């Protein structure tokens, strides 16, 4: 009975963690999107879905950001519940997605050279690190606030 209760509680935590991750992903994605807008990178995002619309680019970018945030939450889980580990994990995760997304998948989809590191790629790395840091910190903040609400305790 005890293990069944613990198992159902862990299973119930997955949707909550995914929600926290999506929120963190959107927060990080907003920051990265602003940077990409300033650096005139959004047209490439729109091209992923055969569009030239900046609005479409933002929708695609934020959808990807939420998805990446959800996968962060599912992979990191409670390891990212505190600020310092969440920040470190977020930075690493942002760097991984820079390699996977910005250097490999996106250029491959657009028929561009993959793993090409140039000035734009370095800017993209900075943006992905900011994304990952904000994702991790937002995830930890939301996790802590929701845990306090759930337990009824306060750290003050």
Coordinates of C-alpha atoms in Angstrom, one line a residue:
X1 CA 0.0 0.0 0.0
X2 CA 2.8 2.4 0.9
X3 CA 4.7 1.8 -2.4
X4 CA 1.5 2.1 -4.4
X5 CA 0.8 5.5 -2.7
X6 CA 4.3 6.7 -3.4
X7 CA 4.1 5.5 -7.0
X8 CA 0.9 7.3 -7.6
X9 CA 2.2 10.5 -6.0
X10 CA 5.3 10.3 -8.2
X11 CA 3.2 9.7 -11.3
X12 CA 0.9 12.7 -10.3
X13 CA 4.0 14.9 -10.0
X14 CA 5.0 14.4 -13.6
X15 CA 2.2 16.6 -15.1
X16 CA 3.0 19.2 -12.5
X17 CA 6.7 19.1 -13.3
X18 CA 5.9 19.3 -17.0
X19 CA 3.8 22.4 -16.4
X20 CA 6.6 24.0 -14.4
X21 CA 9.0 23.2 -17.2
X22 CA 6.7 24.6 -19.9
X23 CA 6.4 27.8 -17.9
X24 CA 10.2 28.0 -17.4
X25 CA 10.7 27.3 -21.1
X26 CA 8.4 30.1 -22.0
X27 CA 10.2 32.5 -19.7
X28 CA 13.6 31.6 -21.1
X29 CA 12.1 31.5 -24.6
X30 CA 10.8 35.1 -24.3
X31 CA 14.3 36.3 -23.4
X32 CA 16.0 34.3 -26.1
X33 CA 13.3 35.4 -28.6
X34 CA 14.0 39.0 -27.8
X35 CA 17.7 38.5 -28.4
X36 CA 17.0 36.6 -31.6
X37 CA 14.7 39.4 -32.8
X38 CA 17.4 42.0 -32.1
X39 CA 20.0 39.9 -34.0
X40 CA 17.6 39.4 -36.9
X41 CA 17.5 35.6 -36.4
X42 CA 13.7 35.3 -36.3
X43 CA 13.3 35.0 -40.1
X44 CA 15.2 31.7 -40.0
X45 CA 12.8 30.4 -37.3
X46 CA 9.8 31.3 -39.6
X47 CA 11.6 29.4 -42.5
X48 CA 11.3 26.2 -40.4
X49 CA 7.6 26.1 -41.3
X50 CA 7.9 27.7 -44.7
X51 CA 6.8 31.2 -43.6
X52 CA 8.3 34.7 -43.6
X53 CA 6.0 36.0 -40.8
X54 CA 7.6 37.3 -37.6
X55 CA 4.4 36.3 -35.7
X56 CA 4.7 32.8 -37.0
X57 CA 8.4 32.7 -36.0
X58 CA 7.5 33.8 -32.5
X59 CA 4.8 31.1 -32.2
X60 CA 7.2 28.4 -33.5
X61 CA 10.0 29.6 -31.2
X62 CA 7.7 29.7 -28.1
X63 CA 6.3 26.3 -28.9
X64 CA 9.8 24.9 -29.2
X65 CA 10.8 26.7 -26.0
X66 CA 7.9 25.2 -24.1
X67 CA 8.7 21.7 -25.4
X68 CA 12.4 22.0 -24.4
X69 CA 11.2 23.3 -21.0
X70 CA 9.0 20.2 -20.5
X71 CA 11.8 17.9 -21.5
X72 CA 14.1 19.7 -19.0
X73 CA 11.5 19.2 -16.2
X74 CA 11.1 15.5 -17.1
X75 CA 14.9 14.9 -17.2
X76 CA 15.9 17.1 -14.3
X77 CA 12.9 16.7 -12.0
X78 CA 13.6 17.2 -8.4
X79 CA 17.4 17.6 -9.1
X80 CA 16.5 21.1 -10.3
X81 CA 14.2 22.0 -7.4
X82 CA 16.9 24.3 -5.8
X83 CA 18.3 27.4 -7.4
X84 CA 22.0 26.5 -7.7
X85 CA 21.6 23.0 -9.2
X86 CA 18.7 24.4 -11.4
X87 CA 21.0 27.2 -12.7
X88 CA 23.8 24.8 -13.5
X89 CA 21.6 22.2 -15.1
X90 CA 19.8 24.9 -17.1
X91 CA 23.1 26.3 -18.4
X92 CA 24.2 22.8 -19.5
X93 CA 20.8 22.1 -21.0
X94 CA 20.9 25.4 -22.9
X95 CA 24.4 24.6 -24.3
X96 CA 23.2 21.1 -25.4
X97 CA 20.2 22.6 -27.2
X98 CA 22.5 25.1 -28.9
X99 CA 24.5 22.2 -30.4
X100 CA 21.4 20.1 -31.1
X101 CA 19.1 22.8 -32.3
X102 CA 21.0 25.8 -33.5
X103 CA 24.1 24.0 -34.9
X104 CA 22.5 20.8 -36.2
X105 CA 18.7 20.4 -36.6
X106 CA 17.8 24.0 -37.7
X107 CA 20.6 24.3 -40.3
X108 CA 19.9 20.8 -41.6
X109 CA 16.2 21.6 -42.0
X110 CA 17.0 24.8 -43.8
X111 CA 19.7 23.2 -46.1
X112 CA 22.5 25.1 -44.5
X113 CA 25.9 23.8 -43.3
X114 CA 25.6 22.0 -40.0
X115 CA 27.9 22.6 -37.0
X116 CA 29.2 25.8 -38.6
X117 CA 30.5 28.1 -35.8
X118 CA 30.5 31.8 -36.9
X119 CA 29.6 35.1 -35.3
X120 CA 25.9 34.4 -35.5
X121 CA 26.5 30.9 -33.9
X122 CA 28.4 32.5 -31.0
X123 CA 25.5 35.0 -30.4
X124 CA 23.1 32.0 -30.5
X125 CA 25.2 30.3 -27.8
X126 CA 24.9 33.3 -25.6
X127 CA 21.1 33.3 -26.2
X128 CA 20.8 29.6 -25.4
X129 CA 22.8 30.0 -22.2
X130 CA 20.5 32.8 -21.1
X131 CA 17.5 30.6 -22.1
X132 CA 18.9 27.7 -20.1
X133 CA 19.7 29.8 -17.1
X134 CA 16.3 31.4 -17.0
X135 CA 14.6 28.0 -17.6
X136 CA 16.4 26.5 -14.7
X137 CA 15.8 29.4 -12.3
X138 CA 12.2 29.7 -13.2
X139 CA 11.6 26.0 -12.9
X140 CA 13.2 26.0 -9.4
X141 CA 11.2 29.1 -8.3
X142 CA 7.9 27.6 -9.5
X143 CA 8.7 24.3 -8.0
X144 CA 9.5 25.9 -4.6
X145 CA 6.4 28.1 -4.6
X146 CA 4.1 25.2 -5.6
X147 CA 5.7 22.9 -3.0
X148 CA 5.0 25.6 -0.3
X149 CA 1.4 25.9 -1.5
X150 CA 1.0 22.2 -1.5
X151 CA 2.5 21.6 1.9
X152 CA 1.2 24.7 3.5
X153 CA 4.6 25.6 4.8
X154 CA 6.6 28.7 4.5
X155 CA 10.3 29.3 4.5
X156 CA 10.0 32.7 6.2

